[in-house]
Amino acid sequence: MLNNTYIHIPGVGKGLERKIWAQGIHTWKEFLEMEDQISIPSSRKTRICEEVRKSSEHLAARDHCFFSQCLPSAEHWRAYSLFSDSAAFVDIETTGLSKSRDEITIVGIYNGKESKTYIKDINLDDIVEEFSKYRLLVSFNGARFDLPFIKSEFPEIEFNQLHIDLMYPLKRIGYSGGLKNIEKLLGITRSDGTEGITGFDAVRLWKKYEKGDREALDTLIKYNREDIVNLKTIIELTYPKMVDNALNA
């Protein structure tokens, strides 16, 4: 979907983008090949052609920073198919909801093949290096919660990646509510040990661990890992519908 996209180009909004699509031109390659047939003002068309060539060069170079800066944040999901091989599915657990009073207890990162768990007072500092490995981040409510929380504790992390906060594109295609509710709507099930656990339960599990209950930590880790693995399942199931909704809105 990224190379069907024009709204990252200065002066191009969704209306003009849809007008381009309506003329049967979707990809950047088609735009350049069919430039003479596109019914938009010549000066604007020339500028778009220049930006399309530049975008193609940045995409060929896998320059995620270029697209994270010029693509509206609500449309970062469009980059998923082309950057999914460098994606980190991210979820955190904390002692509460306040960045000023509470702390991160666990950061889970799933690269599509392997789940990695970073735990307070054990290896949490290792996330600084880990995040630098990825071009794309995928979260649920991460724009308001997870990433600002991480940035508050680890200001040295740049977060220059593309970031898909799934909560928003999912809502556009009819999936609203919390992550657990959306999982149920999509037929995704949790394991017996984590079914029904909530974010508030995660806080209690951490407190039990601090009092010496290792099993509580194991359950919390399992809960967090299911969160991040399920994020990948969710986007894989819904991405085609996101594309269809955008192209046919």
Short mmCIF file of N, CA, C and O in Angstrom, two decimals, residues 30-146:
data_model
loop_
_atom_site.label_atom_id
_atom_site.label_comp_id
_atom_site.label_asym_id
_atom_site.label_seq_id
_atom_site.Cartn_x
_atom_site.Cartn_y
_atom_site.Cartn_z
N GLU A 30 2.99 3.31 -12.17
CA GLU A 30 1.90 3.64 -13.10
C GLU A 30 1.76 5.15 -13.28
O GLU A 30 1.49 5.63 -14.39
N PHE A 31 1.95 5.89 -12.20
CA PHE A 31 1.85 7.35 -12.29
C PHE A 31 2.88 7.90 -13.27
O PHE A 31 2.56 8.73 -14.13
N LEU A 32 4.10 7.43 -13.16
CA LEU A 32 5.16 7.92 -14.04
C LEU A 32 4.95 7.47 -15.48
O LEU A 32 5.20 8.23 -16.42
N GLU A 33 4.47 6.24 -15.66
CA GLU A 33 4.25 5.72 -17.01
C GLU A 33 3.06 6.37 -17.70
O GLU A 33 3.04 6.50 -18.92
N MET A 34 2.05 6.78 -16.92
CA MET A 34 0.80 7.30 -17.49
C MET A 34 0.62 8.79 -17.21
O MET A 34 -0.49 9.31 -17.25
N GLU A 35 1.73 9.47 -16.94
CA GLU A 35 1.68 10.89 -16.58
C GLU A 35 0.84 11.71 -17.55
O GLU A 35 0.03 12.55 -17.14
N ASP A 36 1.01 11.49 -18.84
CA ASP A 36 0.31 12.30 -19.84
C ASP A 36 -1.21 12.11 -19.81
O ASP A 36 -1.96 12.96 -20.30
N GLN A 37 -1.65 11.00 -19.24
CA GLN A 37 -3.09 10.70 -19.24
C GLN A 37 -3.78 11.13 -17.94
O GLN A 37 -5.00 11.03 -17.82
N ILE A 38 -3.02 11.62 -17.00
CA ILE A 38 -3.59 11.98 -15.69
C ILE A 38 -4.21 13.36 -15.76
O ILE A 38 -3.57 14.34 -16.16
N SER A 39 -5.47 13.44 -15.34
CA SER A 39 -6.22 14.68 -15.45
C SER A 39 -6.10 15.51 -14.17
O SER A 39 -7.01 15.61 -13.35
N ILE A 40 -4.92 16.12 -14.01
CA ILE A 40 -4.70 17.12 -12.95
C ILE A 40 -3.79 18.19 -13.54
O ILE A 40 -3.13 17.96 -14.56
N PRO A 41 -3.79 19.40 -12.95
CA PRO A 41 -2.99 20.49 -13.53
C PRO A 41 -1.53 20.10 -13.76
O PRO A 41 -0.93 19.41 -12.94
N SER A 42 -0.99 20.58 -14.84
CA SER A 42 0.35 20.19 -15.27
C SER A 42 1.42 20.51 -14.23
O SER A 42 2.31 19.69 -13.97
N SER A 43 1.36 21.68 -13.63
CA SER A 43 2.39 22.07 -12.66
C SER A 43 2.36 21.15 -11.44
O SER A 43 3.41 20.75 -10.93
N ARG A 44 1.17 20.82 -11.00
CA ARG A 44 1.03 19.92 -9.85
C ARG A 44 1.50 18.52 -10.21
O ARG A 44 2.17 17.85 -9.43
N LYS A 45 1.17 18.10 -11.43
CA LYS A 45 1.57 16.78 -11.90
C LYS A 45 3.09 16.65 -11.94
O LYS A 45 3.66 15.63 -11.52
N THR A 46 3.76 17.70 -12.42
CA THR A 46 5.22 17.69 -12.48
C THR A 46 5.83 17.56 -11.10
O THR A 46 6.78 16.80 -10.89
N ARG A 47 5.26 18.30 -10.15
CA ARG A 47 5.77 18.25 -8.78
C ARG A 47 5.57 16.87 -8.17
O ARG A 47 6.44 16.33 -7.49
N ILE A 48 4.40 16.27 -8.42
CA ILE A 48 4.13 14.93 -7.90
C ILE A 48 5.10 13.92 -8.50
O ILE A 48 5.61 13.04 -7.81
N CYS A 49 5.37 14.06 -9.79
CA CYS A 49 6.33 13.15 -10.44
C CYS A 49 7.69 13.22 -9.77
O CYS A 49 8.34 12.19 -9.55
N GLU A 50 8.13 14.43 -9.46
CA GLU A 50 9.42 14.60 -8.79
C GLU A 50 9.42 13.92 -7.43
O GLU A 50 10.38 13.23 -7.05
N GLU A 51 8.32 14.09 -6.70
CA GLU A 51 8.23 13.50 -5.37
C GLU A 51 8.10 11.97 -5.44
O GLU A 51 8.60 11.26 -4.57
N VAL A 52 7.42 11.49 -6.46
CA VAL A 52 7.29 10.04 -6.64
C VAL A 52 8.66 9.42 -6.90
O VAL A 52 9.00 8.36 -6.35
N ARG A 53 9.45 10.05 -7.75
CA ARG A 53 10.80 9.54 -8.03
C ARG A 53 11.64 9.54 -6.75
O ARG A 53 12.38 8.59 -6.46
N LYS A 54 11.53 10.61 -5.97
CA LYS A 54 12.28 10.70 -4.72
C LYS A 54 11.81 9.62 -3.75
O LYS A 54 12.63 8.96 -3.10
N SER A 55 10.50 9.42 -3.66
CA SER A 55 9.95 8.39 -2.77
C SER A 55 10.43 7.00 -3.17
O SER A 55 10.75 6.17 -2.31
N SER A 56 10.47 6.75 -4.48
CA SER A 56 10.93 5.45 -4.97
C SER A 56 12.38 5.20 -4.58
O SER A 56 12.75 4.08 -4.20
N GLU A 57 13.18 6.25 -4.64
CA GLU A 57 14.59 6.12 -4.25
C GLU A 57 14.73 5.82 -2.76
O GLU A 57 15.52 4.97 -2.35
N HIS A 58 13.94 6.51 -1.94
CA HIS A 58 14.00 6.29 -0.50
C HIS A 58 13.48 4.89 -0.14
O HIS A 58 14.02 4.25 0.76
N LEU A 59 12.48 4.43 -0.86
CA LEU A 59 11.97 3.09 -0.60
C LEU A 59 13.00 2.04 -1.00
O LEU A 59 13.22 1.05 -0.28
N ALA A 60 13.64 2.22 -2.13
CA ALA A 60 14.67 1.29 -2.58
C ALA A 60 15.82 1.22 -1.58
O ALA A 60 16.44 0.17 -1.39
N ALA A 61 16.08 2.34 -0.90
CA ALA A 61 17.14 2.40 0.11
C ALA A 61 16.66 1.95 1.48
O ALA A 61 17.44 1.96 2.44
N ARG A 62 15.40 1.55 1.58
CA ARG A 62 14.79 1.11 2.84
C ARG A 62 14.88 2.21 3.90
O ARG A 62 15.11 1.96 5.08
N ASP A 63 14.68 3.44 3.46
CA ASP A 63 14.81 4.60 4.34
C ASP A 63 13.50 4.83 5.09
O ASP A 63 12.66 5.64 4.70
N HIS A 64 13.34 4.13 6.19
CA HIS A 64 12.11 4.25 6.97
C HIS A 64 11.95 5.64 7.57
O HIS A 64 10.82 6.12 7.75
N CYS A 65 13.06 6.30 7.89
CA CYS A 65 12.98 7.63 8.50
C CYS A 65 12.29 8.63 7.57
O CYS A 65 11.52 9.48 8.01
N PHE A 66 12.57 8.52 6.28
CA PHE A 66 11.94 9.42 5.31
C PHE A 66 10.41 9.30 5.39
O PHE A 66 9.70 10.31 5.47
N PHE A 67 9.92 8.07 5.39
CA PHE A 67 8.48 7.87 5.38
C PHE A 67 7.85 8.13 6.75
O PHE A 67 6.71 8.61 6.83
N SER A 68 8.58 7.87 7.83
CA SER A 68 8.02 8.14 9.16
C SER A 68 7.83 9.63 9.37
O SER A 68 6.94 10.06 10.11
N GLN A 69 8.64 10.44 8.68
CA GLN A 69 8.55 11.89 8.83
C GLN A 69 7.52 12.51 7.91
O GLN A 69 6.83 13.46 8.29
N CYS A 70 7.39 12.01 6.68
CA CYS A 70 6.51 12.68 5.71
C CYS A 70 5.12 12.04 5.61
O CYS A 70 4.19 12.68 5.11
N LEU A 71 4.97 10.81 6.06
CA LEU A 71 3.68 10.15 6.00
C LEU A 71 2.89 10.49 7.26
O LEU A 71 3.43 10.39 8.37
N PRO A 72 1.63 10.94 7.13
CA PRO A 72 0.83 11.23 8.34
C PRO A 72 0.82 10.02 9.27
O PRO A 72 0.71 8.88 8.82
N SER A 73 0.96 10.26 10.56
CA SER A 73 1.09 9.16 11.52
C SER A 73 -0.09 8.20 11.45
O SER A 73 0.09 6.98 11.63
N ALA A 74 -1.27 8.71 11.16
CA ALA A 74 -2.45 7.84 11.07
C ALA A 74 -2.40 6.91 9.87
O ALA A 74 -3.19 5.97 9.78
N GLU A 75 -1.46 7.17 8.95
CA GLU A 75 -1.36 6.35 7.74
C GLU A 75 -0.08 5.50 7.70
O GLU A 75 0.22 4.91 6.67
N HIS A 76 0.63 5.42 8.79
CA HIS A 76 1.84 4.60 8.82
C HIS A 76 1.54 3.12 8.56
O HIS A 76 2.42 2.38 8.12
N TRP A 77 0.31 2.71 8.81
CA TRP A 77 -0.07 1.31 8.55
C TRP A 77 0.16 0.94 7.09
O TRP A 77 0.38 -0.23 6.76
N ARG A 78 0.12 1.92 6.21
CA ARG A 78 0.29 1.64 4.78
C ARG A 78 1.67 1.05 4.46
O ARG A 78 1.85 0.43 3.42
N ALA A 79 2.62 1.26 5.35
CA ALA A 79 3.99 0.78 5.11
C ALA A 79 4.18 -0.66 5.56
O ALA A 79 5.26 -1.22 5.34
N TYR A 80 3.18 -1.28 6.16
CA TYR A 80 3.38 -2.57 6.79
C TYR A 80 3.91 -3.63 5.83
O TYR A 80 4.90 -4.31 6.12
N SER A 81 3.28 -3.79 4.69
CA SER A 81 3.66 -4.89 3.80
C SER A 81 5.09 -4.77 3.30
O SER A 81 5.75 -5.78 3.03
N LEU A 82 5.60 -3.56 3.18
CA LEU A 82 6.94 -3.35 2.65
C LEU A 82 8.03 -3.28 3.73
O LEU A 82 9.21 -3.35 3.42
N PHE A 83 7.62 -3.14 4.99
CA PHE A 83 8.58 -3.08 6.08
C PHE A 83 8.32 -4.14 7.15
O PHE A 83 8.92 -4.10 8.21
N SER A 84 7.45 -5.09 6.86
CA SER A 84 7.10 -6.11 7.86
C SER A 84 8.29 -7.00 8.22
O SER A 84 8.32 -7.60 9.30
N ASP A 85 9.27 -7.08 7.33
CA ASP A 85 10.45 -7.90 7.63
C ASP A 85 11.39 -7.23 8.62
O ASP A 85 12.38 -7.82 9.06
N SER A 86 11.09 -5.97 8.99
CA SER A 86 11.89 -5.28 10.00
C SER A 86 10.96 -4.65 11.03
O SER A 86 11.13 -3.52 11.46
N ALA A 87 9.93 -5.43 11.44
CA ALA A 87 8.91 -4.94 12.36
C ALA A 87 9.12 -5.49 13.76
O ALA A 87 9.52 -6.64 13.94
N ALA A 88 8.85 -4.66 14.75
CA ALA A 88 8.84 -5.07 16.15
C ALA A 88 7.43 -4.85 16.69
O ALA A 88 6.91 -3.73 16.62
N PHE A 89 6.83 -5.90 17.19
CA PHE A 89 5.52 -5.81 17.83
C PHE A 89 5.77 -5.60 19.32
O PHE A 89 6.45 -6.40 19.96
N VAL A 90 5.25 -4.49 19.85
CA VAL A 90 5.68 -4.00 21.16
C VAL A 90 4.52 -3.88 22.13
O VAL A 90 3.42 -3.41 21.77
N ASP A 91 4.76 -4.29 23.37
CA ASP A 91 3.79 -4.08 24.44
C ASP A 91 4.54 -3.99 25.76
O ASP A 91 5.53 -4.69 25.96
N ILE A 92 4.08 -3.12 26.64
CA ILE A 92 4.73 -2.98 27.94
C ILE A 92 3.74 -3.27 29.07
O ILE A 92 2.53 -3.18 28.91
N GLU A 93 4.31 -3.63 30.22
CA GLU A 93 3.57 -3.72 31.47
C GLU A 93 4.19 -2.70 32.42
O GLU A 93 5.40 -2.42 32.35
N THR A 94 3.36 -2.13 33.29
CA THR A 94 3.83 -1.09 34.20
C THR A 94 3.23 -1.29 35.59
O THR A 94 2.37 -2.14 35.79
N THR A 95 3.68 -0.47 36.53
CA THR A 95 3.12 -0.51 37.88
C THR A 95 1.87 0.35 38.00
O THR A 95 1.25 0.42 39.06
N GLY A 96 1.50 1.03 36.92
CA GLY A 96 0.32 1.89 36.91
C GLY A 96 0.27 2.69 35.63
O GLY A 96 1.02 2.43 34.69
N LEU A 97 -0.59 3.69 35.59
CA LEU A 97 -0.84 4.41 34.35
C LEU A 97 -0.10 5.74 34.22
O LEU A 97 -0.12 6.35 33.16
N SER A 98 0.57 6.18 35.29
CA SER A 98 1.19 7.50 35.28
C SER A 98 2.68 7.40 34.97
O SER A 98 3.43 6.72 35.68
N LYS A 99 3.12 8.12 33.92
CA LYS A 99 4.54 8.13 33.57
C LYS A 99 5.38 8.79 34.67
O LYS A 99 6.55 8.48 34.84
N SER A 100 4.77 9.72 35.40
CA SER A 100 5.53 10.45 36.42
C SER A 100 5.65 9.67 37.73
O SER A 100 6.61 9.86 38.48
N ARG A 101 4.69 8.79 38.02
CA ARG A 101 4.70 8.08 39.30
C ARG A 101 5.03 6.59 39.17
O ARG A 101 5.53 5.98 40.11
N ASP A 102 4.73 6.01 38.01
CA ASP A 102 4.86 4.56 37.86
C ASP A 102 6.07 4.19 37.01
O ASP A 102 6.72 5.05 36.41
N GLU A 103 6.36 2.89 36.97
CA GLU A 103 7.54 2.40 36.27
C GLU A 103 7.17 1.26 35.32
O GLU A 103 6.17 0.57 35.52
N ILE A 104 8.02 1.08 34.33
CA ILE A 104 7.88 -0.07 33.43
C ILE A 104 8.38 -1.30 34.17
O ILE A 104 9.44 -1.29 34.79
N THR A 105 7.60 -2.38 34.08
CA THR A 105 8.03 -3.65 34.68
C THR A 105 8.53 -4.62 33.62
O THR A 105 9.49 -5.35 33.82
N ILE A 106 7.85 -4.61 32.46
CA ILE A 106 8.22 -5.53 31.37
C ILE A 106 8.03 -4.82 30.03
O ILE A 106 7.06 -4.09 29.83
N VAL A 107 8.97 -5.02 29.13
CA VAL A 107 8.80 -4.65 27.72
C VAL A 107 8.91 -5.94 26.90
O VAL A 107 9.90 -6.65 27.01
N GLY A 108 7.88 -6.21 26.12
CA GLY A 108 7.91 -7.36 25.23
C GLY A 108 8.09 -6.91 23.80
O GLY A 108 7.44 -5.96 23.35
N ILE A 109 8.99 -7.55 23.07
CA ILE A 109 9.24 -7.24 21.66
C ILE A 109 9.23 -8.55 20.87
O ILE A 109 9.96 -9.49 21.20
N TYR A 110 8.39 -8.60 19.84
CA TYR A 110 8.29 -9.78 18.99
C TYR A 110 8.67 -9.37 17.58
O TYR A 110 8.12 -8.42 17.02
N ASN A 111 9.64 -10.07 17.01
CA ASN A 111 10.11 -9.70 15.67
C ASN A 111 9.46 -10.53 14.56
O ASN A 111 9.90 -10.49 13.41
N GLY A 112 8.41 -11.25 14.90
CA GLY A 112 7.72 -12.10 13.94
C GLY A 112 8.17 -13.54 14.00
O GLY A 112 7.48 -14.43 13.48
N LYS A 113 9.29 -13.77 14.66
CA LYS A 113 9.82 -15.13 14.81
C LYS A 113 10.16 -15.45 16.27
O LYS A 113 9.96 -16.56 16.72
N GLU A 114 10.66 -14.45 16.96
CA GLU A 114 11.13 -14.66 18.32
C GLU A 114 10.58 -13.58 19.25
O GLU A 114 10.59 -12.40 18.92
N SER A 115 10.11 -14.00 20.43
CA SER A 115 9.65 -13.07 21.46
C SER A 115 10.78 -12.80 22.44
O SER A 115 11.44 -13.74 22.90
N LYS A 116 11.00 -11.54 22.73
CA LYS A 116 12.03 -11.16 23.69
C LYS A 116 11.37 -10.39 24.83
O LYS A 116 10.53 -9.52 24.59
N THR A 117 11.76 -10.74 26.06
CA THR A 117 11.17 -10.13 27.24
C THR A 117 12.25 -9.40 28.03
O THR A 117 13.29 -9.97 28.35
N TYR A 118 11.98 -8.14 28.33
CA TYR A 118 12.92 -7.30 29.08
C TYR A 118 12.25 -6.91 30.40
O TYR A 118 11.16 -6.35 30.41
N ILE A 119 12.93 -7.23 31.51
CA ILE A 119 12.33 -7.16 32.83
C ILE A 119 13.06 -6.16 33.71
O ILE A 119 14.30 -6.10 33.72
N LYS A 120 12.29 -5.39 34.45
CA LYS A 120 12.83 -4.39 35.39
C LYS A 120 13.83 -5.05 36.34
O LYS A 120 13.58 -6.12 36.89
N ASP A 121 14.95 -4.39 36.52
CA ASP A 121 16.02 -4.83 37.43
C ASP A 121 16.72 -6.11 36.98
O ASP A 121 17.49 -6.70 37.74
N ILE A 122 16.44 -6.54 35.76
CA ILE A 122 17.14 -7.71 35.21
C ILE A 122 17.84 -7.34 33.91
O ILE A 122 19.08 -7.33 33.84
N ASN A 123 17.06 -7.00 32.89
CA ASN A 123 17.68 -6.70 31.59
C ASN A 123 16.95 -5.59 30.84
O ASN A 123 17.08 -5.47 29.63
N LEU A 124 16.18 -4.78 31.55
CA LEU A 124 15.34 -3.77 30.89
C LEU A 124 16.15 -2.78 30.07
O LEU A 124 15.71 -2.34 29.01
N ASP A 125 17.35 -2.45 30.53
CA ASP A 125 18.19 -1.49 29.80
C ASP A 125 18.56 -1.96 28.39
O ASP A 125 18.91 -1.15 27.53
N ASP A 126 18.45 -3.25 28.15
CA ASP A 126 18.82 -3.79 26.84
C ASP A 126 17.87 -3.36 25.73
O ASP A 126 18.17 -3.54 24.54
N ILE A 127 16.71 -2.79 26.10
CA ILE A 127 15.76 -2.37 25.05
C ILE A 127 16.33 -1.23 24.20
O ILE A 127 15.92 -1.06 23.05
N VAL A 128 17.26 -0.47 24.75
CA VAL A 128 17.82 0.66 23.99
C VAL A 128 18.47 0.15 22.71
O VAL A 128 18.21 0.65 21.61
N GLU A 129 19.28 -0.88 22.83
CA GLU A 129 19.92 -1.47 21.66
C GLU A 129 18.92 -2.23 20.80
O GLU A 129 18.97 -2.17 19.57
N GLU A 130 17.99 -2.92 21.44
CA GLU A 130 17.03 -3.74 20.70
C GLU A 130 16.16 -2.89 19.77
O GLU A 130 15.96 -3.24 18.61
N PHE A 131 15.66 -1.77 20.25
CA PHE A 131 14.79 -0.94 19.42
C PHE A 131 15.52 -0.40 18.19
O PHE A 131 14.89 -0.17 17.15
N SER A 132 16.81 -0.21 18.29
CA SER A 132 17.57 0.34 17.16
C SER A 132 17.64 -0.61 15.98
O SER A 132 18.04 -0.21 14.89
N LYS A 133 17.22 -1.86 16.16
CA LYS A 133 17.31 -2.86 15.10
C LYS A 133 16.15 -2.79 14.11
O LYS A 133 16.20 -3.42 13.05
N TYR A 134 15.10 -2.02 14.43
CA TYR A 134 13.86 -2.11 13.66
C TYR A 134 13.53 -0.83 12.91
O TYR A 134 13.83 0.27 13.36
N ARG A 135 12.85 -1.01 11.77
CA ARG A 135 12.40 0.12 10.96
C ARG A 135 10.92 0.44 11.20
O ARG A 135 10.47 1.53 10.87
N LEU A 136 10.20 -0.52 11.76
CA LEU A 136 8.75 -0.37 11.95
C LEU A 136 8.36 -0.93 13.30
O LEU A 136 8.80 -2.01 13.69
N LEU A 137 7.53 -0.18 14.03
CA LEU A 137 6.99 -0.64 15.31
C LEU A 137 5.48 -0.81 15.17
O LEU A 137 4.82 -0.01 14.49
N VAL A 138 4.96 -1.85 15.80
CA VAL A 138 3.51 -2.09 15.81
C VAL A 138 3.07 -2.22 17.27
O VAL A 138 3.66 -3.01 18.03
N SER A 139 2.03 -1.48 17.64
CA SER A 139 1.54 -1.51 19.01
C SER A 139 0.01 -1.41 19.00
O SER A 139 -0.61 -1.30 17.94
N PHE A 140 -0.55 -1.44 20.19
CA PHE A 140 -1.98 -1.15 20.34
C PHE A 140 -2.09 -0.11 21.45
O PHE A 140 -1.75 -0.38 22.60
N ASN A 141 -2.53 1.08 21.09
CA ASN A 141 -2.56 2.24 21.99
C ASN A 141 -1.16 2.68 22.38
O ASN A 141 -0.97 3.36 23.38
N GLY A 142 -0.19 2.30 21.57
CA GLY A 142 1.20 2.64 21.87
C GLY A 142 1.54 4.11 21.69
O GLY A 142 2.47 4.61 22.34
N ALA A 143 0.81 4.80 20.83
CA ALA A 143 1.10 6.22 20.60
C ALA A 143 0.82 7.04 21.85
O ALA A 143 1.53 8.02 22.14
N ARG A 144 -0.19 6.63 22.61
CA ARG A 144 -0.56 7.38 23.81
C ARG A 144 0.05 6.80 25.08
O ARG A 144 0.21 7.52 26.07
N PHE A 145 0.37 5.49 25.05
CA PHE A 145 0.80 4.85 26.29
C PHE A 145 2.20 4.26 26.21
O PHE A 145 3.15 4.76 26.81
N ASP A 146 2.38 3.19 25.44
CA ASP A 146 3.63 2.43 25.49
C ASP A 146 4.85 3.25 25.12
O ASP A 146 5.83 3.28 25.88
#
